[in-house]
PDB file of C-alpha atoms in Angstrom:
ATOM      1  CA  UNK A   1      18.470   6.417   8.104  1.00 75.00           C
ATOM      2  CA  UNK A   2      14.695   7.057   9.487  1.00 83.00           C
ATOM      3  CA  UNK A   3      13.381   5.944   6.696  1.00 94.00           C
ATOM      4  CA  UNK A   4       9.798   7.511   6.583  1.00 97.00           C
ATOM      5  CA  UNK A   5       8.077   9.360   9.571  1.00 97.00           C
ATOM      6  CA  UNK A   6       5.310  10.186  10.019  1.00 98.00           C
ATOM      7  CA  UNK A   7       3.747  13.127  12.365  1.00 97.00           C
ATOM      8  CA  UNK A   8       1.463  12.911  14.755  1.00 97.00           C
ATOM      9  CA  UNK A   9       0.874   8.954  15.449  1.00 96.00           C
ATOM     10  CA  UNK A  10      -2.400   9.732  16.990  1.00 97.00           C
ATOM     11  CA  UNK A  11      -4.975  12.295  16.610  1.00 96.00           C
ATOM     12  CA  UNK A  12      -8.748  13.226  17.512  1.00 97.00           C
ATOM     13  CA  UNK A  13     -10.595  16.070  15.921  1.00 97.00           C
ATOM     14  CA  UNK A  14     -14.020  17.258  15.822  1.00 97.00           C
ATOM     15  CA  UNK A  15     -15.960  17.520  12.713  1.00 98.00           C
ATOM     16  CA  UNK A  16     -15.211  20.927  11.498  1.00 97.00           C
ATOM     17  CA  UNK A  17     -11.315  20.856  12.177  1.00 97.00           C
ATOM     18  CA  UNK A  18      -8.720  21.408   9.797  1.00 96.00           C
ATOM     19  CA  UNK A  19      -5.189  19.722  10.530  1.00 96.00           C
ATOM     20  CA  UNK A  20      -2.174  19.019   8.922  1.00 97.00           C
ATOM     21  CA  UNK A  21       0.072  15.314   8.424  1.00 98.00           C
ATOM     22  CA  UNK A  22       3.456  15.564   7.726  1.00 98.00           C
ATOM     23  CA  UNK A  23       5.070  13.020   6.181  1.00 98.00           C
ATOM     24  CA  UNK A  24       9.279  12.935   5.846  1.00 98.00           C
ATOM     25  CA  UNK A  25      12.009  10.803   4.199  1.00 98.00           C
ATOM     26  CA  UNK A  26      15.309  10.605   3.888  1.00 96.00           C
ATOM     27  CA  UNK A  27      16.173   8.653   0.856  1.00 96.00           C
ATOM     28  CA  UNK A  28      15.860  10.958  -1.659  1.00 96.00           C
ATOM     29  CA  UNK A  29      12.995   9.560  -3.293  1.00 96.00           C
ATOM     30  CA  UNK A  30      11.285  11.828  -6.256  1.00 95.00           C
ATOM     31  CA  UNK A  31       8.186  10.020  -5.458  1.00 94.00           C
ATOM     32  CA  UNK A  32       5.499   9.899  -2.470  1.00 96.00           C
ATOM     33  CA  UNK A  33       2.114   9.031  -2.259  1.00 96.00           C
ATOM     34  CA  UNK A  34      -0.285   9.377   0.554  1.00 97.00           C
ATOM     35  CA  UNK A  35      -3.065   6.693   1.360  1.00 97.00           C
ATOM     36  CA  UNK A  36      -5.713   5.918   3.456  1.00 97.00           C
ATOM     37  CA  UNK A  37      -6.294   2.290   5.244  1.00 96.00           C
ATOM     38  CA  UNK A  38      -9.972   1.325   6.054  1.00 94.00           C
ATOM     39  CA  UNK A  39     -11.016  -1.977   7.180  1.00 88.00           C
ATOM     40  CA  UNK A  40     -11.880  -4.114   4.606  1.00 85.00           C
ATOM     41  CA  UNK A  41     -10.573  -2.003   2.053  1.00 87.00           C
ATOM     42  CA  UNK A  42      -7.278  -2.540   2.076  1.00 89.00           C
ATOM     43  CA  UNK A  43      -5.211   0.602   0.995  1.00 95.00           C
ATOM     44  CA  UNK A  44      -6.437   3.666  -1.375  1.00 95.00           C
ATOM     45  CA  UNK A  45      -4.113   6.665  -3.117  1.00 94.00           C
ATOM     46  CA  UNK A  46      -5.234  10.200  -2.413  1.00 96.00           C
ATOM     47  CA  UNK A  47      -3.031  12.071  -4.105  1.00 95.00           C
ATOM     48  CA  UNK A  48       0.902  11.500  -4.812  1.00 94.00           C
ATOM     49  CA  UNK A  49       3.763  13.785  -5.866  1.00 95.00           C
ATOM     50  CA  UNK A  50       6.543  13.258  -8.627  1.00 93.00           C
ATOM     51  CA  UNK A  51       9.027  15.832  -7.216  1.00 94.00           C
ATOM     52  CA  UNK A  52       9.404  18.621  -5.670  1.00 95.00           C
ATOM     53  CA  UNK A  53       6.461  20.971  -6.348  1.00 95.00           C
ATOM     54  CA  UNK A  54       4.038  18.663  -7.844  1.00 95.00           C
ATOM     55  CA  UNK A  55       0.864  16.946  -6.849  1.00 95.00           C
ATOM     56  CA  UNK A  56      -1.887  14.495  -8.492  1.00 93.00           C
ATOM     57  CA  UNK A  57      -5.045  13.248  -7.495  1.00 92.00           C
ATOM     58  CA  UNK A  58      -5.232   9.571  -6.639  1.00 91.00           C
ATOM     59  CA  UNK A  59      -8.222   7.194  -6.590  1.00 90.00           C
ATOM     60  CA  UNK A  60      -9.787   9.143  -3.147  1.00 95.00           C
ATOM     61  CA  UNK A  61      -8.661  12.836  -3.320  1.00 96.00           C
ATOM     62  CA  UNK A  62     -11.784  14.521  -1.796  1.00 96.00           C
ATOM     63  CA  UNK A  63     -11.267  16.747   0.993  1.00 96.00           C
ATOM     64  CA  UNK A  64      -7.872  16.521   1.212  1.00 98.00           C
ATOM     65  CA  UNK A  65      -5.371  18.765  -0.101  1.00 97.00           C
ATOM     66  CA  UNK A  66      -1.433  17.920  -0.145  1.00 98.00           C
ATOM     67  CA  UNK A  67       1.879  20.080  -0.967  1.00 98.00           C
ATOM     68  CA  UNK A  68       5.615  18.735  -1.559  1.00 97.00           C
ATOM     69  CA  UNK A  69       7.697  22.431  -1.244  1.00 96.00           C
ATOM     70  CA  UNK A  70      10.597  20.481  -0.363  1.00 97.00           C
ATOM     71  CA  UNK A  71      11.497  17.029  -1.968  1.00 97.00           C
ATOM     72  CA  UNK A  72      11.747  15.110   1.713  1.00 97.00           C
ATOM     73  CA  UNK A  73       8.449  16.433   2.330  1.00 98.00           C
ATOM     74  CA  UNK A  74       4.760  15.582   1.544  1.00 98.00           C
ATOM     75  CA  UNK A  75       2.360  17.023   3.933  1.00 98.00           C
ATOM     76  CA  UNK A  76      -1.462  16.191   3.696  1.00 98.00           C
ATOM     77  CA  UNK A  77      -4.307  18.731   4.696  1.00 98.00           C
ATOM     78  CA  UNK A  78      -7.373  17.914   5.866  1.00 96.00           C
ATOM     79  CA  UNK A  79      -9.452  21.288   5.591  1.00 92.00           C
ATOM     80  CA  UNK A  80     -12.507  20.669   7.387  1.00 96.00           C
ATOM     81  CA  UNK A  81     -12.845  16.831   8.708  1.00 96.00           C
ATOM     82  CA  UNK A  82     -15.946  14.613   8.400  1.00 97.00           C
ATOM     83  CA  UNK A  83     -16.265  11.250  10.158  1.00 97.00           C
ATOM     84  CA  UNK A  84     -15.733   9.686   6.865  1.00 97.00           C
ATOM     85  CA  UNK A  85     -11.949  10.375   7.070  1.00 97.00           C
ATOM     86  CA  UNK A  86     -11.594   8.300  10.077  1.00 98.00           C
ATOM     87  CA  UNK A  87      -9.283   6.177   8.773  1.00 98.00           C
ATOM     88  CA  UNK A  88      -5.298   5.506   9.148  1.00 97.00           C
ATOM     89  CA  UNK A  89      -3.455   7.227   6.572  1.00 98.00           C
ATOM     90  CA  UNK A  90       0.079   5.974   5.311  1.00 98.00           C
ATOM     91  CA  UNK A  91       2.753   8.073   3.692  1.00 98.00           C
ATOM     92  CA  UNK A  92       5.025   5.799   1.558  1.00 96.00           C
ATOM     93  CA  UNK A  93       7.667   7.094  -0.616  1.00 96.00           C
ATOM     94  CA  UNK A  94       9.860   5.569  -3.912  1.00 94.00           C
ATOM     95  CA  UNK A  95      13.029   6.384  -5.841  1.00 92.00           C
ATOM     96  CA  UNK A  96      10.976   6.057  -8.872  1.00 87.00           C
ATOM     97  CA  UNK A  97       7.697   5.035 -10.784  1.00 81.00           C
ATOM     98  CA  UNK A  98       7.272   1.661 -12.151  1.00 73.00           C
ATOM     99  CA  UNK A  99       5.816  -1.148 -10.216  1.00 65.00           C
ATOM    100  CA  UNK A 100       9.678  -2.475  -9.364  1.00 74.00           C
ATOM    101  CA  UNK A 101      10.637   0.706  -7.786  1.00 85.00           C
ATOM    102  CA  UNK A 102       9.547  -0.426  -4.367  1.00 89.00           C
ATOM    103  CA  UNK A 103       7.118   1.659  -1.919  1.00 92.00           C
ATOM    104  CA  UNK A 104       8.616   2.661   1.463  1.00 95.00           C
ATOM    105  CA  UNK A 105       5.615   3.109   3.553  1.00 96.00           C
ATOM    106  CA  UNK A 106       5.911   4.869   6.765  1.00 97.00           C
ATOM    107  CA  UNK A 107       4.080   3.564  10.393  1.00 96.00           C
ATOM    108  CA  UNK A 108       1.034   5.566   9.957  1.00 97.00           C
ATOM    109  CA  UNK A 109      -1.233   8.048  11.656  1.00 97.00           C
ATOM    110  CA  UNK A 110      -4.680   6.986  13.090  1.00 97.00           C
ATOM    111  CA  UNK A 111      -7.212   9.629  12.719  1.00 98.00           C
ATOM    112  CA  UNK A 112     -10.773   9.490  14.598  1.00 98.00           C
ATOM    113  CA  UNK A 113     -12.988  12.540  13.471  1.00 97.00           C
ATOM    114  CA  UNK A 114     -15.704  12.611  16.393  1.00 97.00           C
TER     115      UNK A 114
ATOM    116  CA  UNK B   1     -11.901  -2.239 -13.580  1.00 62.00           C
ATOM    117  CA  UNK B   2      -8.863  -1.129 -11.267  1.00 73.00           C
ATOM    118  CA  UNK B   3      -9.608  -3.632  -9.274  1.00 91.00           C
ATOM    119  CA  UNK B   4      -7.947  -6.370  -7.497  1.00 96.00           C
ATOM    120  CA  UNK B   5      -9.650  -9.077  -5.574  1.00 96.00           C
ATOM    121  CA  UNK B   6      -8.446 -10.499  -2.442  1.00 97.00           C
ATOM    122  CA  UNK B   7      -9.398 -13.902  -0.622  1.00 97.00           C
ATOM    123  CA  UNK B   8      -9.909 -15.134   2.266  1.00 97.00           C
ATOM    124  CA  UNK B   9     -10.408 -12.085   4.144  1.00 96.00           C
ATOM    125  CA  UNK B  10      -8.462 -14.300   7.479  1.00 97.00           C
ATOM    126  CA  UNK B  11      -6.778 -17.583   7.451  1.00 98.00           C
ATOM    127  CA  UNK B  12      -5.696 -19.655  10.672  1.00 98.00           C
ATOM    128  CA  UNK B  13      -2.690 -21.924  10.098  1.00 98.00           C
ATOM    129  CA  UNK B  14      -0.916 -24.202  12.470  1.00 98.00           C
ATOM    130  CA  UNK B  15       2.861 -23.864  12.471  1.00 98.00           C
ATOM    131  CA  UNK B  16       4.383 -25.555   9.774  1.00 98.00           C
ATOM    132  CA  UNK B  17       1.304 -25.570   7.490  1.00 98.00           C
ATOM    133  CA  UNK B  18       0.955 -23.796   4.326  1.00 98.00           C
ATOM    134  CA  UNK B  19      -0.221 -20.642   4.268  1.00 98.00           C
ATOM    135  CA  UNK B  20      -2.312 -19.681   0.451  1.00 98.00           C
ATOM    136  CA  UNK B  21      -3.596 -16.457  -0.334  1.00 98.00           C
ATOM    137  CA  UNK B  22      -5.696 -15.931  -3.404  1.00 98.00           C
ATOM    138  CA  UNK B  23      -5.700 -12.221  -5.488  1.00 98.00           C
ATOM    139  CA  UNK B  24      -7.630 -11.898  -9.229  1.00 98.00           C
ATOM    140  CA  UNK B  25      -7.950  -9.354 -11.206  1.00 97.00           C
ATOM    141  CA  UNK B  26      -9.394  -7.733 -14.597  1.00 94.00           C
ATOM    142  CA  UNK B  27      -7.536  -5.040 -16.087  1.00 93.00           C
ATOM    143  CA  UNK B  28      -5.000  -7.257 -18.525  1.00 92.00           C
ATOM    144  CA  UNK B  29      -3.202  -3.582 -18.717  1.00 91.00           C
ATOM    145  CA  UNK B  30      -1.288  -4.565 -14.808  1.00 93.00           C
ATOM    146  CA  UNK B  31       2.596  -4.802 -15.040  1.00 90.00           C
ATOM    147  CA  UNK B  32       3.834  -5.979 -12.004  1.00 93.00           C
ATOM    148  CA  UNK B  33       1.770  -7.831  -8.889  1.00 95.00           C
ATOM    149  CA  UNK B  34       3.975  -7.297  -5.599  1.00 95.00           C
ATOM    150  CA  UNK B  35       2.546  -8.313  -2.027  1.00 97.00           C
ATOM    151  CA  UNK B  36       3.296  -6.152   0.972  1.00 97.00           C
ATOM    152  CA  UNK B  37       2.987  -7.675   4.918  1.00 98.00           C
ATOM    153  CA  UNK B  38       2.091  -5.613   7.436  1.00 97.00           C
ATOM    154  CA  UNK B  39       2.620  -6.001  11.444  1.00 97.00           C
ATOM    155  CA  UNK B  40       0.210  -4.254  13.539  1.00 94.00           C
ATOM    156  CA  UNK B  41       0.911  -0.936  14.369  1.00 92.00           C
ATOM    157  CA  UNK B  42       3.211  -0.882  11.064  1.00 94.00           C
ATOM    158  CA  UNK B  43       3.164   0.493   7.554  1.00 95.00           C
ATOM    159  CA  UNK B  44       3.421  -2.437   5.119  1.00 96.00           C
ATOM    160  CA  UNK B  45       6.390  -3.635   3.836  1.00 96.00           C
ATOM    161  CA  UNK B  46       7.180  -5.209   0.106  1.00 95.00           C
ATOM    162  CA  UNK B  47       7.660  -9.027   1.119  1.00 97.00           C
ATOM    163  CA  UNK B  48       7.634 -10.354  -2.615  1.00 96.00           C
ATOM    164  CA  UNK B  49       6.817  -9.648  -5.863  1.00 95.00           C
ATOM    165  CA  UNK B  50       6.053 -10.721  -9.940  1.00 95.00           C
ATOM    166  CA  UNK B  51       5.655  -9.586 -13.482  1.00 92.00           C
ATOM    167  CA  UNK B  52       3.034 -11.582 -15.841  1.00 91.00           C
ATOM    168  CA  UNK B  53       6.066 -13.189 -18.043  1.00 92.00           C
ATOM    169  CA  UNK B  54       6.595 -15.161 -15.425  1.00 93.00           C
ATOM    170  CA  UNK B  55       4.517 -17.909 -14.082  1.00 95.00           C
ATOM    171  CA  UNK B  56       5.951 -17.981 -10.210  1.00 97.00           C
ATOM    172  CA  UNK B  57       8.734 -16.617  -8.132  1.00 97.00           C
ATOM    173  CA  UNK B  58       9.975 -18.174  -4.727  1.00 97.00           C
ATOM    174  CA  UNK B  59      12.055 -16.349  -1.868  1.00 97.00           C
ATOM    175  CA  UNK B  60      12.841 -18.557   0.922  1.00 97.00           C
ATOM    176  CA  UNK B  61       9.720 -19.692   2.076  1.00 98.00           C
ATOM    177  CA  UNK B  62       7.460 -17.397   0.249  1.00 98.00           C
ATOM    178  CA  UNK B  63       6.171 -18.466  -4.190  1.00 98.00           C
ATOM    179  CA  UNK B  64       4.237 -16.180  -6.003  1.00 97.00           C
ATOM    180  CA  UNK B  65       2.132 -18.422  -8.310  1.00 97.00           C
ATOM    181  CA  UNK B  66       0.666 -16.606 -11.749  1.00 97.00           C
ATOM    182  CA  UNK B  67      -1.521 -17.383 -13.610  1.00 96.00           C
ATOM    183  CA  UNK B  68      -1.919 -14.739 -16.901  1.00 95.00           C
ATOM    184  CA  UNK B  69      -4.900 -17.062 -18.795  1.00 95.00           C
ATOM    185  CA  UNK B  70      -6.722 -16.721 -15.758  1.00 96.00           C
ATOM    186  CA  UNK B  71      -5.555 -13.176 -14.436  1.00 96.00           C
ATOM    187  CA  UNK B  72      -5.190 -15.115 -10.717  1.00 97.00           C
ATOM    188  CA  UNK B  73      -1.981 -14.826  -8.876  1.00 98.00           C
ATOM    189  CA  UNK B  74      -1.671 -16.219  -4.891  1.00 98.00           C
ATOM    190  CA  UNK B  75       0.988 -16.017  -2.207  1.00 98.00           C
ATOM    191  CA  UNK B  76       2.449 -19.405  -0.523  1.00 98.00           C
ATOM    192  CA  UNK B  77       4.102 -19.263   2.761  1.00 98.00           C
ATOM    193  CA  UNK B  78       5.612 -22.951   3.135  1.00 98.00           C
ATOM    194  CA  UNK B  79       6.548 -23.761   6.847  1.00 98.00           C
ATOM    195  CA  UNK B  80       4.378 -21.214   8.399  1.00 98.00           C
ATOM    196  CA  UNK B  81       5.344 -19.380  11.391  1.00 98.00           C
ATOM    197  CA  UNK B  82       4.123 -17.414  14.323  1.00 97.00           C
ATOM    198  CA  UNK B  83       6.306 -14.933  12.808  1.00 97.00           C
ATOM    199  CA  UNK B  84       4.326 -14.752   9.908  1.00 98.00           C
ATOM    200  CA  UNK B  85       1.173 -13.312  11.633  1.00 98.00           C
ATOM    201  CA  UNK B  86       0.293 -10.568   9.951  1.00 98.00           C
ATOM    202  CA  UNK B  87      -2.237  -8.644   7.615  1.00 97.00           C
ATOM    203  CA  UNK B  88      -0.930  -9.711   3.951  1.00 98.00           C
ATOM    204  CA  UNK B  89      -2.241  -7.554   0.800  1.00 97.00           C
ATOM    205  CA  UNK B  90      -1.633  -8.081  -3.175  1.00 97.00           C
ATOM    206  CA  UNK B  91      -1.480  -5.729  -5.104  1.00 95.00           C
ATOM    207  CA  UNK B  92      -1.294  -4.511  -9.048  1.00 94.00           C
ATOM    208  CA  UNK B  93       0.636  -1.544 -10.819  1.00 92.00           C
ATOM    209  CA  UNK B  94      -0.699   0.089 -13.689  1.00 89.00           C
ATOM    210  CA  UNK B  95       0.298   3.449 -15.355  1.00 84.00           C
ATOM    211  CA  UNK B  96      -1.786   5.872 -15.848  1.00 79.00           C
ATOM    212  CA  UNK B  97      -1.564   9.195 -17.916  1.00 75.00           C
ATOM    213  CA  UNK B  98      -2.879  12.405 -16.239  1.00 74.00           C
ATOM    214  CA  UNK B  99      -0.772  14.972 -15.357  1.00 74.00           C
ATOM    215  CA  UNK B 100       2.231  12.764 -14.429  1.00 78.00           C
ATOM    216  CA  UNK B 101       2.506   9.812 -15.801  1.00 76.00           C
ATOM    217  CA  UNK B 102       3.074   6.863 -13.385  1.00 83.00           C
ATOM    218  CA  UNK B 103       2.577   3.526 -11.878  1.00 84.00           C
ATOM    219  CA  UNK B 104      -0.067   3.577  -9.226  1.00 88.00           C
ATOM    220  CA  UNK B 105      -0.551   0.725  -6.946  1.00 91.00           C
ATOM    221  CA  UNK B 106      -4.368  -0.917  -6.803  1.00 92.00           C
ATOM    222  CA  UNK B 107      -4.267  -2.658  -3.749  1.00 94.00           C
ATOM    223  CA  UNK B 108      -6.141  -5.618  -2.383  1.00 96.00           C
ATOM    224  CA  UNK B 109      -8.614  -5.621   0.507  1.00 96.00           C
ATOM    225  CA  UNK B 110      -5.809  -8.060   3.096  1.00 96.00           C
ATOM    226  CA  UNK B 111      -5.856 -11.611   4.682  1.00 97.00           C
ATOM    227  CA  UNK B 112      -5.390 -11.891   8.397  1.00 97.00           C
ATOM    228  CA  UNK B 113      -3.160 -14.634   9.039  1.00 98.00           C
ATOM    229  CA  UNK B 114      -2.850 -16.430  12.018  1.00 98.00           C
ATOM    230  CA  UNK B 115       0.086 -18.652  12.722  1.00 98.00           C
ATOM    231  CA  UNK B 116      -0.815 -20.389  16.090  1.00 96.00           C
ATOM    232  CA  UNK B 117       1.972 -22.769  17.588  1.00 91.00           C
TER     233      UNK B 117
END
C-alpha cells in the first residue's frame, strides 16, 4: 500500500496562476483533509471531505477550492495564487472522524508563489 | 479559543536526556490530545496520544502527562535519541457542527528537537 501521495512535490508559480494538487489514498478512508504548514504555525485545515462528493471549509479556506469525485481522491485548487499561499500543504486522510481515528498524512507539496 | 499552545518552539538534548514538551489549551470542549512527529521532508506521523479521563499514557519511551485542572498536557521522550530529531506538534480534537459534523484537529505551532550524540 502507498499510503497517501501526493502530486507534484515541488512547484513555482507566478502570482496570477491557477494550479491543481492532487492528493490519493489507498485505504479506503471516507475522510481527508487538506492543510497548510507555515513556519511557526504549525498546521491549519482548509477544507476536508466526509466522502465521496462532499467538501467543508476548514479554519483557512480562502482562495482555495477542493473536490472529492472519487473517494481515493481529494484534489485542491488554487485559482489565482498570491504569495500568501507559499506554504507546504499536506493531504492526510482517516477511516473515520473522532480524534482516535488516526490522520494519515501524506509527504507534502512545497509551493513558492513568486 | 481553538487554540492550542505549544512550548519551547526548539529544544537541544544530549543523548540519553529527557526530552519535555509543553502544549495548553482553553477550550474545555477538546476530546482527545494526540502528538504527531515529523522528519524533514515528511508528513507527520501520530507518535502518541490521550483522552482527558486519563491523567498520562506511556509507549516505550514516550508519556503523555495531563493535566485536566490545568488544561496542560506535555510529551516526555525518556532516553533521547538522535533518532528522535524531529519537529514534534500537539494537538486537540474537537467536533464541530456545520455541514458535516466532525472532529477537526487544532494543531500546535511544533518544537524542534535536537538529539546531539
Amino acid at each position: 500500500n502507498a499510503g497517501v501521495t501526493q502530486t507534484p512535490k515541488f512547484r513555482v508559480l507566478k502570482t496570477g496562476q491557477s494550479m491543481t494538487l492532487l492528493c490519493a489514498q489507498d485505504m479506503n478512508h471516507e475522510y481527508m483533509y487538506w492543510y497548510r504548514q507555515d513556519p511557526g504555525m504549525g498546521l491549519r485545515l482548509i477544507h476536508y471531505s466526509v466522502g465521496e462528493g462532499t467538501t467543508a471549509k476548514g479554519e483557512v479556506p480562502d482562495g482555495y477550492n477542493v473536490s472529492r469525485l472519487k473517494k481515493q481522491n481529494f484534489l485542491l485548487g488554487l485559482e489565482s495564487a498570491a504569495p500568501s499561499q507559499t506554504s507546504v500543504y499536506f493531504c492526510a486522510s482517516s477511516y473515520g472522524t473522532g480524534g482516535s481515528y488516526e490522520q494519515y498524512f501524506g509527504p507534502g507539496t512545497r509551493l513558492t508563489v513568486t | 479559543q481553538q487554540q492550542v499552545k505549544q512550548s519551547p518552539q526548539s529544544l537541544i538534548v544530549q543523548k540519553g536526556g529527557i526530552s519535555i514538551i509543553n502544549c495548553a489549551y482553553e477550550n474545555t470542549a477538546f476530546d482527545y490530545f494526540p502528538w504527531y512527529q515529523q522528519f524533514p521532508g515528511k508528513g507527520p506521523a501520530l507518535l502518541i496520544a490521550i483522552r482527558p479521563d486519563v491523567s498520562e499514557k506511556k509507549e516505550g519511551r514516550f508519556t503523555i502527562s495531563f493535566n485536566k485542572s490545568a488544561k496542560q498536557f506535555s510529551l516526555h521522550i525518556m532516553d533521547s535519541q538522535p533518532g528522535d530529531s524531529a519537529t514534534y506538534f500537539c494537538a486537540a480534537s474537537i467536533t464541530v457542527y456545520q455541514a458535516y459534523n466532525t472532529d477537526k484537529l487544532i494543531f500546535g505551532t511544533g518544537t524542534r528537537l535536537q538529539v546531539f550524540p
